[in-house]
Structures are given as structure tokens and as C-alpha cells.
Amino acid sequence: QMKQALLQGVRSRLPPDFDVEKHFVPRYNPWDQRLCVISNGDLFKAIREHKASVVTDHIDGFTETGIRLQSGKTLEADIIVTATGLNLITVGDPESFQVWVDDEQVDFSKKWGYQGFAYNDVPNLIVVSGYINASWTLRVDLISQYACRMLNHMRRIQARQCTPRLRASDQDMMELPWVKDFNPGLFLRSMHRFPKQGNREPWVNSHNYEYDKRHLRQGTLEDGVMQFTNKVTTGKTVP
């Protein structure tokens, strides 16, 4: 229903003879990949006024004057903007974001994600990221609120270190990709570098706002997985 509603909106803004199925119907359903929104309809207006055109094909190569397509056609171009082939930088990326614990570099592809923002046996680290299927900041806000709760809790109990640890019952967890049912090329190309998620709480990387709201705003901090250690000595306080 969502797919048909979106396509109906596109058809209503384009000339009757425009091939919507060829140029505006992707191979995937809504939210299998992120939606592109033309909020003010300027592209549709430009197409109606013959100021812009759309070509859907595969690139075979570049020529001196443009792009050669697999269909045999050539697109003449003054400027070509390359907008494919993006590779994501993941947490622990060896070239930009190295993390070390006890003089050993952390390989995050071998780690389990704790509630989607921390990682087993990596202390005092929260990585904030948003949703793939909703507003990015919804999840950012929830994780930030959880981080404040945790810092306040550590101050109360005078702990200087918090570390998620696998329980004995977690040793047989099913290994699942960090992001499920989402297939943009930039994710698929980098998925082997992401941490893993499990099939049980709290090792789930949820992209469900209602689920996260319950767990991150109201869930217990002392859940048996997050370990609070390295207590300060008498007479000192956690800053």
C-alpha cells in the first residue's frame, strides 16, 4: 500500500506519457533502502517543463564527451558527479578510528553489539548512531539519554568503568548481521566490518523506536551484562 501510494503521488506530478515504472520504480520496496524525498516537487516541475530529463540504464564507461551506457546510447555531459561506490567508515576503522584496550587493538567485526551502541569487553565506549528507517535523531536522543543515566548511576555507586560482558547463557547466541533486512550497496559492502548482533536481549541492534524507548529510557542499568567496576577508593569521588 505504501509503495502504491508513493507511485500514485509521482504519477500525479508527471506528464501522462512519462514512463514512471522505468524511471521511478526501484527493485526494492519502501524502507528496504532509504527513501529519497523531493519535498517541493522541483524535479517533477522541471521534467514537466522539459528542463530536465531522466535516463535509467547501466554505465558501461566514460567517453571524451560523456557517458557510454550498456544500451549503446551515449549521454553528453559537461559535468559528471560520481555518486556511487561510497564505503562506510565503521567503528574501529584501522585508518580513521582505532580503539585499543590493554595495549590490544579492538577488532569490532568480532564483537557483539550491546543494545546497538556498546560492545562486549570494550569499556567506557558508547557509539551514537540513528535509525535507518526513521528520523536519525530519534535514536540519537534515546542513546544520549541512556548515556546520561549511566553516568549518573556510575557517579552514585562511585564506579569508573562500565563494560558489557557476555553471560554464560550468551555463548550459543545466533550470529546476525549488524543491520538486517536493509540492502543498500554501501551497507552490504561494509557489513563484514561491522560488529555482530545476537538473537536475544540485550545484544540486539533494534531499529524500532517503541522498543528502544522502553529499554533505553526505562530499562534497568544493572542488567547482569553491563558490569560496573573500578570503584574509587575511600575519600575520592567520580568527577
PDB file of C-alpha atoms in Angstrom:
ATOM      1  CA  GLN A   1       0.000   0.000   0.000  1.00  0.00           C
ATOM      2  CA  MET A   2       2.810   2.423   0.836  1.00  0.00           C
ATOM      3  CA  LYS A   3       4.544   1.640  -2.464  1.00  0.00           C
ATOM      4  CA  GLN A   4       1.378   2.254  -4.471  1.00  0.00           C
ATOM      5  CA  ALA A   5       0.636   5.474  -2.590  1.00  0.00           C
ATOM      6  CA  LEU A   6       4.124   6.807  -3.324  1.00  0.00           C
ATOM      7  CA  LEU A   7       3.904   5.881  -7.009  1.00  0.00           C
ATOM      8  CA  GLN A   8       0.484   7.473  -7.320  1.00  0.00           C
ATOM      9  CA  GLY A   9       1.954  10.686  -5.955  1.00  0.00           C
ATOM     10  CA  VAL A  10       4.761  10.528  -8.531  1.00  0.00           C
ATOM     11  CA  ARG A  11       2.355   9.863 -11.423  1.00  0.00           C
ATOM     12  CA  SER A  12       0.159  12.797 -10.439  1.00  0.00           C
ATOM     13  CA  ARG A  13       3.118  15.169 -10.804  1.00  0.00           C
ATOM     14  CA  LEU A  14       4.439  13.938 -14.178  1.00  0.00           C
ATOM     15  CA  PRO A  15       3.095  14.030 -17.746  1.00  0.00           C
ATOM     16  CA  PRO A  16       0.672  11.189 -18.608  1.00  0.00           C
ATOM     17  CA  ASP A  17       3.097   9.627 -21.097  1.00  0.00           C
ATOM     18  CA  PHE A  18       6.088   9.596 -18.714  1.00  0.00           C
ATOM     19  CA  ASP A  19       7.425   6.059 -18.041  1.00  0.00           C
ATOM     20  CA  VAL A  20       7.152   6.043 -14.239  1.00  0.00           C
ATOM     21  CA  GLU A  21       7.701   2.268 -13.983  1.00  0.00           C
ATOM     22  CA  LYS A  22      11.065   2.501 -15.741  1.00  0.00           C
ATOM     23  CA  HIS A  23      12.461   5.607 -14.080  1.00  0.00           C
ATOM     24  CA  PHE A  24      10.874   5.806 -10.615  1.00  0.00           C
ATOM     25  CA  VAL A  25      10.170   2.207  -9.537  1.00  0.00           C
ATOM     26  CA  PRO A  26      13.283   0.653  -7.912  1.00  0.00           C
ATOM     27  CA  ARG A  27      13.959  -3.051  -7.408  1.00  0.00           C
ATOM     28  CA  TYR A  28      13.241  -2.775  -3.682  1.00  0.00           C
ATOM     29  CA  ASN A  29      10.250  -1.829  -1.542  1.00  0.00           C
ATOM     30  CA  PRO A  30       9.974   1.339   0.588  1.00  0.00           C
ATOM     31  CA  TRP A  31      12.390   1.273   3.557  1.00  0.00           C
ATOM     32  CA  ASP A  32      14.302  -1.730   2.217  1.00  0.00           C
ATOM     33  CA  GLN A  33      16.524   1.206   1.366  1.00  0.00           C
ATOM     34  CA  ARG A  34      16.163   4.814   2.462  1.00  0.00           C
ATOM     35  CA  LEU A  35      13.577   6.934   0.660  1.00  0.00           C
ATOM     36  CA  CYS A  36      14.550   9.964  -1.391  1.00  0.00           C
ATOM     37  CA  VAL A  37      12.080  12.820  -0.903  1.00  0.00           C
ATOM     38  CA  ILE A  38      11.510  15.679  -3.361  1.00  0.00           C
ATOM     39  CA  SER A  39       9.864  17.877  -0.774  1.00  0.00           C
ATOM     40  CA  ASN A  40       8.906  20.799  -3.027  1.00  0.00           C
ATOM     41  CA  GLY A  41       8.474  18.805  -6.243  1.00  0.00           C
ATOM     42  CA  ASP A  42      11.026  20.890  -8.143  1.00  0.00           C
ATOM     43  CA  LEU A  43      12.366  17.904 -10.105  1.00  0.00           C
ATOM     44  CA  PHE A  44       8.876  16.943 -11.276  1.00  0.00           C
ATOM     45  CA  LYS A  45       8.235  20.560 -12.286  1.00  0.00           C
ATOM     46  CA  ALA A  46      11.482  20.649 -14.290  1.00  0.00           C
ATOM     47  CA  ILE A  47      10.527  17.410 -16.088  1.00  0.00           C
ATOM     48  CA  ARG A  48       7.055  18.752 -16.912  1.00  0.00           C
ATOM     49  CA  GLU A  49       8.605  21.910 -18.334  1.00  0.00           C
ATOM     50  CA  HIS A  50      11.169  19.889 -20.352  1.00  0.00           C
ATOM     51  CA  LYS A  51      14.050  21.478 -18.442  1.00  0.00           C
ATOM     52  CA  ALA A  52      15.258  18.119 -17.102  1.00  0.00           C
ATOM     53  CA  SER A  53      15.136  14.504 -18.210  1.00  0.00           C
ATOM     54  CA  VAL A  54      15.717  11.120 -16.560  1.00  0.00           C
ATOM     55  CA  VAL A  55      17.727   8.251 -18.039  1.00  0.00           C
ATOM     56  CA  THR A  56      17.719   4.840 -16.341  1.00  0.00           C
ATOM     57  CA  ASP A  57      20.473   2.488 -17.524  1.00  0.00           C
ATOM     58  CA  HIS A  58      23.796   0.941 -16.525  1.00  0.00           C
ATOM     59  CA  ILE A  59      27.067   2.767 -17.077  1.00  0.00           C
ATOM     60  CA  ASP A  60      29.413   0.944 -19.420  1.00  0.00           C
ATOM     61  CA  GLY A  61      32.194   3.513 -19.372  1.00  0.00           C
ATOM     62  CA  PHE A  62      33.257   7.091 -19.921  1.00  0.00           C
ATOM     63  CA  THR A  63      33.972   8.789 -23.224  1.00  0.00           C
ATOM     64  CA  GLU A  64      35.746  12.033 -24.010  1.00  0.00           C
ATOM     65  CA  THR A  65      32.420  13.862 -24.022  1.00  0.00           C
ATOM     66  CA  GLY A  66      30.198  11.952 -21.618  1.00  0.00           C
ATOM     67  CA  ILE A  67      28.993   8.525 -20.505  1.00  0.00           C
ATOM     68  CA  ARG A  68      28.547   5.385 -22.596  1.00  0.00           C
ATOM     69  CA  LEU A  69      25.618   3.237 -21.441  1.00  0.00           C
ATOM     70  CA  GLN A  70      25.199  -0.530 -21.739  1.00  0.00           C
ATOM     71  CA  SER A  71      22.226   0.029 -24.031  1.00  0.00           C
ATOM     72  CA  GLY A  72      24.637   1.585 -26.522  1.00  0.00           C
ATOM     73  CA  LYS A  73      23.460   5.142 -26.017  1.00  0.00           C
ATOM     74  CA  THR A  74      25.798   7.956 -25.057  1.00  0.00           C
ATOM     75  CA  LEU A  75      24.963  10.791 -22.681  1.00  0.00           C
ATOM     76  CA  GLU A  76      26.786  14.000 -23.486  1.00  0.00           C
ATOM     77  CA  ALA A  77      27.860  15.806 -20.316  1.00  0.00           C
ATOM     78  CA  ASP A  78      29.762  18.919 -19.273  1.00  0.00           C
ATOM     79  CA  ILE A  79      29.980  17.782 -15.641  1.00  0.00           C
ATOM     80  CA  ILE A  80      29.704  14.252 -14.215  1.00  0.00           C
ATOM     81  CA  VAL A  81      29.039  13.817 -10.498  1.00  0.00           C
ATOM     82  CA  THR A  82      30.076  10.372  -9.242  1.00  0.00           C
ATOM     83  CA  ALA A  83      27.590   9.391  -6.541  1.00  0.00           C
ATOM     84  CA  THR A  84      28.043   5.627  -6.240  1.00  0.00           C
ATOM     85  CA  GLY A  85      30.568   3.397  -4.534  1.00  0.00           C
ATOM     86  CA  LEU A  86      30.553   5.052  -1.106  1.00  0.00           C
ATOM     87  CA  ASN A  87      32.228   2.935   1.565  1.00  0.00           C
ATOM     88  CA  LEU A  88      31.172   3.407   5.159  1.00  0.00           C
ATOM     89  CA  ILE A  89      33.700   4.104   7.897  1.00  0.00           C
ATOM     90  CA  THR A  90      32.901   1.770  10.753  1.00  0.00           C
ATOM     91  CA  VAL A  91      33.797   1.936  14.429  1.00  0.00           C
ATOM     92  CA  GLY A  92      37.352   0.710  14.827  1.00  0.00           C
ATOM     93  CA  ASP A  93      38.273   1.517  11.240  1.00  0.00           C
ATOM     94  CA  PRO A  94      42.069   0.967  11.103  1.00  0.00           C
ATOM     95  CA  GLU A  95      42.658   4.133   9.086  1.00  0.00           C
ATOM     96  CA  SER A  96      40.500   6.603  10.998  1.00  0.00           C
ATOM     97  CA  PHE A  97      39.044   5.323  14.274  1.00  0.00           C
ATOM     98  CA  GLN A  98      41.295   2.894  16.109  1.00  0.00           C
ATOM     99  CA  VAL A  99      40.355   1.686  19.580  1.00  0.00           C
ATOM    100  CA  TRP A 100      42.801  -0.038  21.931  1.00  0.00           C
ATOM    101  CA  VAL A 101      42.090  -1.925  25.160  1.00  0.00           C
ATOM    102  CA  ASP A 102      45.011  -3.071  27.328  1.00  0.00           C
ATOM    103  CA  ASP A 103      47.510  -2.444  24.504  1.00  0.00           C
ATOM    104  CA  GLU A 104      45.500  -4.568  22.064  1.00  0.00           C
ATOM    105  CA  GLN A 105      43.697  -3.072  19.073  1.00  0.00           C
ATOM    106  CA  VAL A 106      39.992  -3.934  19.072  1.00  0.00           C
ATOM    107  CA  ASP A 107      38.609  -5.769  16.040  1.00  0.00           C
ATOM    108  CA  PHE A 108      34.967  -4.724  16.146  1.00  0.00           C
ATOM    109  CA  SER A 109      33.942  -7.240  13.491  1.00  0.00           C
ATOM    110  CA  LYS A 110      34.446  -9.894  16.180  1.00  0.00           C
ATOM    111  CA  LYS A 111      32.468  -8.021  18.835  1.00  0.00           C
ATOM    112  CA  TRP A 112      28.834  -8.293  19.871  1.00  0.00           C
ATOM    113  CA  GLY A 113      26.804  -5.100  19.999  1.00  0.00           C
ATOM    114  CA  TYR A 114      25.146  -4.205  23.293  1.00  0.00           C
ATOM    115  CA  GLN A 115      21.774  -2.525  22.617  1.00  0.00           C
ATOM    116  CA  GLY A 116      23.213  -1.179  19.383  1.00  0.00           C
ATOM    117  CA  PHE A 117      25.686   1.311  20.878  1.00  0.00           C
ATOM    118  CA  ALA A 118      28.297  -0.516  23.032  1.00  0.00           C
ATOM    119  CA  TYR A 119      30.400  -3.651  22.553  1.00  0.00           C
ATOM    120  CA  ASN A 120      31.365  -6.619  24.661  1.00  0.00           C
ATOM    121  CA  ASP A 121      34.635  -6.276  26.588  1.00  0.00           C
ATOM    122  CA  VAL A 122      35.156  -2.672  25.414  1.00  0.00           C
ATOM    123  CA  PRO A 123      34.890  -0.380  28.480  1.00  0.00           C
ATOM    124  CA  ASN A 124      33.513   3.153  28.645  1.00  0.00           C
ATOM    125  CA  LEU A 125      32.555   3.410  24.982  1.00  0.00           C
ATOM    126  CA  ILE A 126      29.214   4.441  23.520  1.00  0.00           C
ATOM    127  CA  VAL A 127      28.862   4.974  19.772  1.00  0.00           C
ATOM    128  CA  VAL A 128      25.835   7.049  18.846  1.00  0.00           C
ATOM    129  CA  SER A 129      24.007   6.325  15.582  1.00  0.00           C
ATOM    130  CA  GLY A 130      20.478   6.820  14.331  1.00  0.00           C
ATOM    131  CA  TYR A 131      17.779   4.809  12.635  1.00  0.00           C
ATOM    132  CA  ILE A 132      17.820   3.525   9.078  1.00  0.00           C
ATOM    133  CA  ASN A 133      14.022   3.562   8.874  1.00  0.00           C
ATOM    134  CA  ALA A 134      13.066   6.737  10.758  1.00  0.00           C
ATOM    135  CA  SER A 135      14.459  10.091  11.833  1.00  0.00           C
ATOM    136  CA  TRP A 136      18.144   9.763  12.696  1.00  0.00           C
ATOM    137  CA  THR A 137      17.826  11.969  15.757  1.00  0.00           C
ATOM    138  CA  LEU A 138      15.091   9.872  17.405  1.00  0.00           C
ATOM    139  CA  ARG A 139      17.604   7.190  18.276  1.00  0.00           C
ATOM    140  CA  VAL A 140      20.422   9.645  18.926  1.00  0.00           C
ATOM    141  CA  ASP A 141      18.275  11.273  21.611  1.00  0.00           C
ATOM    142  CA  LEU A 142      17.480   7.924  23.250  1.00  0.00           C
ATOM    143  CA  ILE A 143      21.112   6.808  23.347  1.00  0.00           C
ATOM    144  CA  SER A 144      22.187  10.185  24.722  1.00  0.00           C
ATOM    145  CA  GLN A 145      19.571   9.936  27.476  1.00  0.00           C
ATOM    146  CA  TYR A 146      20.791   6.424  28.318  1.00  0.00           C
ATOM    147  CA  ALA A 147      24.380   7.677  28.475  1.00  0.00           C
ATOM    148  CA  CYS A 148      23.345  10.381  30.963  1.00  0.00           C
ATOM    149  CA  ARG A 149      21.508   7.816  33.083  1.00  0.00           C
ATOM    150  CA  MET A 150      24.579   5.613  33.087  1.00  0.00           C
ATOM    151  CA  LEU A 151      26.974   8.416  34.015  1.00  0.00           C
ATOM    152  CA  ASN A 152      24.721   9.473  36.887  1.00  0.00           C
ATOM    153  CA  HIS A 153      24.494   5.861  38.072  1.00  0.00           C
ATOM    154  CA  MET A 154      28.280   5.467  37.957  1.00  0.00           C
ATOM    155  CA  ARG A 155      28.658   8.646  39.969  1.00  0.00           C
ATOM    156  CA  ARG A 156      26.234   7.340  42.606  1.00  0.00           C
ATOM    157  CA  ILE A 157      27.984   3.981  43.011  1.00  0.00           C
ATOM    158  CA  GLN A 158      31.472   5.510  42.569  1.00  0.00           C
ATOM    159  CA  ALA A 159      32.347   3.334  39.561  1.00  0.00           C
ATOM    160  CA  ARG A 160      34.832   4.488  36.939  1.00  0.00           C
ATOM    161  CA  GLN A 161      34.323   1.713  34.391  1.00  0.00           C
ATOM    162  CA  CYS A 162      31.313   0.158  32.658  1.00  0.00           C
ATOM    163  CA  THR A 163      31.793  -2.813  30.362  1.00  0.00           C
ATOM    164  CA  PRO A 164      29.266  -5.127  28.682  1.00  0.00           C
ATOM    165  CA  ARG A 165      30.240  -8.777  29.224  1.00  0.00           C
ATOM    166  CA  LEU A 166      28.819 -11.883  27.598  1.00  0.00           C
ATOM    167  CA  ARG A 167      26.983 -14.147  30.038  1.00  0.00           C
ATOM    168  CA  ALA A 168      27.474 -17.907  30.031  1.00  0.00           C
ATOM    169  CA  SER A 169      23.992 -18.170  28.515  1.00  0.00           C
ATOM    170  CA  ASP A 170      25.069 -15.912  25.637  1.00  0.00           C
ATOM    171  CA  GLN A 171      27.820 -18.191  24.366  1.00  0.00           C
ATOM    172  CA  ASP A 172      25.492 -20.029  21.970  1.00  0.00           C
ATOM    173  CA  MET A 173      23.844 -16.920  20.523  1.00  0.00           C
ATOM    174  CA  MET A 174      22.881 -16.945  16.876  1.00  0.00           C
ATOM    175  CA  GLU A 175      25.131 -14.553  14.961  1.00  0.00           C
ATOM    176  CA  LEU A 176      23.160 -11.997  12.939  1.00  0.00           C
ATOM    177  CA  PRO A 177      24.325  -9.085  10.751  1.00  0.00           C
ATOM    178  CA  TRP A 178      24.546  -5.692  12.413  1.00  0.00           C
ATOM    179  CA  VAL A 179      21.720  -4.395  10.198  1.00  0.00           C
ATOM    180  CA  LYS A 180      19.043  -6.803   8.968  1.00  0.00           C
ATOM    181  CA  ASP A 181      16.656  -6.501   6.020  1.00  0.00           C
ATOM    182  CA  PHE A 182      18.357  -3.405   4.632  1.00  0.00           C
ATOM    183  CA  ASN A 183      20.274  -3.812   1.405  1.00  0.00           C
ATOM    184  CA  PRO A 184      21.851  -0.587   0.067  1.00  0.00           C
ATOM    185  CA  GLY A 185      25.179  -1.341  -1.554  1.00  0.00           C
ATOM    186  CA  LEU A 186      27.122   0.890   0.832  1.00  0.00           C
ATOM    187  CA  PHE A 187      25.909  -1.255   3.763  1.00  0.00           C
ATOM    188  CA  LEU A 188      26.394  -4.612   2.054  1.00  0.00           C
ATOM    189  CA  ARG A 189      29.955  -3.739   1.016  1.00  0.00           C
ATOM    190  CA  SER A 190      30.937  -2.933   4.610  1.00  0.00           C
ATOM    191  CA  MET A 191      28.797  -5.346   6.642  1.00  0.00           C
ATOM    192  CA  HIS A 192      31.718  -7.738   7.259  1.00  0.00           C
ATOM    193  CA  ARG A 193      33.467  -4.933   9.177  1.00  0.00           C
ATOM    194  CA  PHE A 194      30.554  -4.193  11.494  1.00  0.00           C
ATOM    195  CA  PRO A 195      30.008  -5.807  14.899  1.00  0.00           C
ATOM    196  CA  LYS A 196      27.552  -8.681  15.237  1.00  0.00           C
ATOM    197  CA  GLN A 197      24.171  -8.708  16.873  1.00  0.00           C
ATOM    198  CA  GLY A 198      22.592 -11.645  18.624  1.00  0.00           C
ATOM    199  CA  ASN A 199      19.119 -13.110  18.795  1.00  0.00           C
ATOM    200  CA  ARG A 200      18.473 -12.184  22.425  1.00  0.00           C
ATOM    201  CA  GLU A 201      18.483  -9.118  24.635  1.00  0.00           C
ATOM    202  CA  PRO A 202      20.494  -7.042  25.206  1.00  0.00           C
ATOM    203  CA  TRP A 203      22.606  -7.992  22.188  1.00  0.00           C
ATOM    204  CA  VAL A 204      20.013  -6.723  19.705  1.00  0.00           C
ATOM    205  CA  ASN A 205      20.577  -3.762  17.392  1.00  0.00           C
ATOM    206  CA  SER A 206      16.982  -2.596  17.272  1.00  0.00           C
ATOM    207  CA  HIS A 207      15.693  -0.119  14.732  1.00  0.00           C
ATOM    208  CA  ASN A 208      12.325   0.118  16.453  1.00  0.00           C
ATOM    209  CA  TYR A 209      11.643   3.360  18.280  1.00  0.00           C
ATOM    210  CA  GLU A 210       8.990   1.990  20.655  1.00  0.00           C
ATOM    211  CA  TYR A 211      11.250  -0.931  21.635  1.00  0.00           C
ATOM    212  CA  ASP A 212      14.232   1.352  22.206  1.00  0.00           C
ATOM    213  CA  LYS A 213      12.183   3.877  24.139  1.00  0.00           C
ATOM    214  CA  ARG A 214      11.189   1.203  26.669  1.00  0.00           C
ATOM    215  CA  HIS A 215      14.679  -0.232  27.047  1.00  0.00           C
ATOM    216  CA  LEU A 216      16.839   2.892  26.880  1.00  0.00           C
ATOM    217  CA  ARG A 217      14.642   5.258  28.877  1.00  0.00           C
ATOM    218  CA  GLN A 218      13.198   2.841  31.411  1.00  0.00           C
ATOM    219  CA  GLY A 219      15.292  -0.343  31.324  1.00  0.00           C
ATOM    220  CA  THR A 220      17.468  -1.286  34.282  1.00  0.00           C
ATOM    221  CA  LEU A 221      21.130  -0.346  34.091  1.00  0.00           C
ATOM    222  CA  GLU A 222      22.214  -3.226  36.348  1.00  0.00           C
ATOM    223  CA  ASP A 223      21.056  -5.911  33.912  1.00  0.00           C
ATOM    224  CA  GLY A 224      23.712  -8.521  34.643  1.00  0.00           C
ATOM    225  CA  VAL A 225      25.501  -7.753  31.381  1.00  0.00           C
ATOM    226  CA  MET A 226      26.770  -4.215  31.928  1.00  0.00           C
ATOM    227  CA  GLN A 227      29.452  -4.542  34.602  1.00  0.00           C
ATOM    228  CA  PHE A 228      30.287  -1.532  36.782  1.00  0.00           C
ATOM    229  CA  THR A 229      33.814  -1.841  38.163  1.00  0.00           C
ATOM    230  CA  ASN A 230      36.964   0.034  39.146  1.00  0.00           C
ATOM    231  CA  LYS A 231      35.368   1.676  42.178  1.00  0.00           C
ATOM    232  CA  VAL A 232      37.100   4.730  43.574  1.00  0.00           C
ATOM    233  CA  THR A 233      38.939   4.488  46.856  1.00  0.00           C
ATOM    234  CA  THR A 234      37.561   5.990  50.067  1.00  0.00           C
ATOM    235  CA  GLY A 235      37.658   9.765  50.169  1.00  0.00           C
ATOM    236  CA  LYS A 236      37.531  10.250  46.405  1.00  0.00           C
ATOM    237  CA  THR A 237      34.597  10.862  44.125  1.00  0.00           C
ATOM    238  CA  VAL A 238      33.919  10.195  40.485  1.00  0.00           C
ATOM    239  CA  PRO A 239      34.072  13.559  38.668  1.00  0.00           C
TER     240      PRO A 239
END
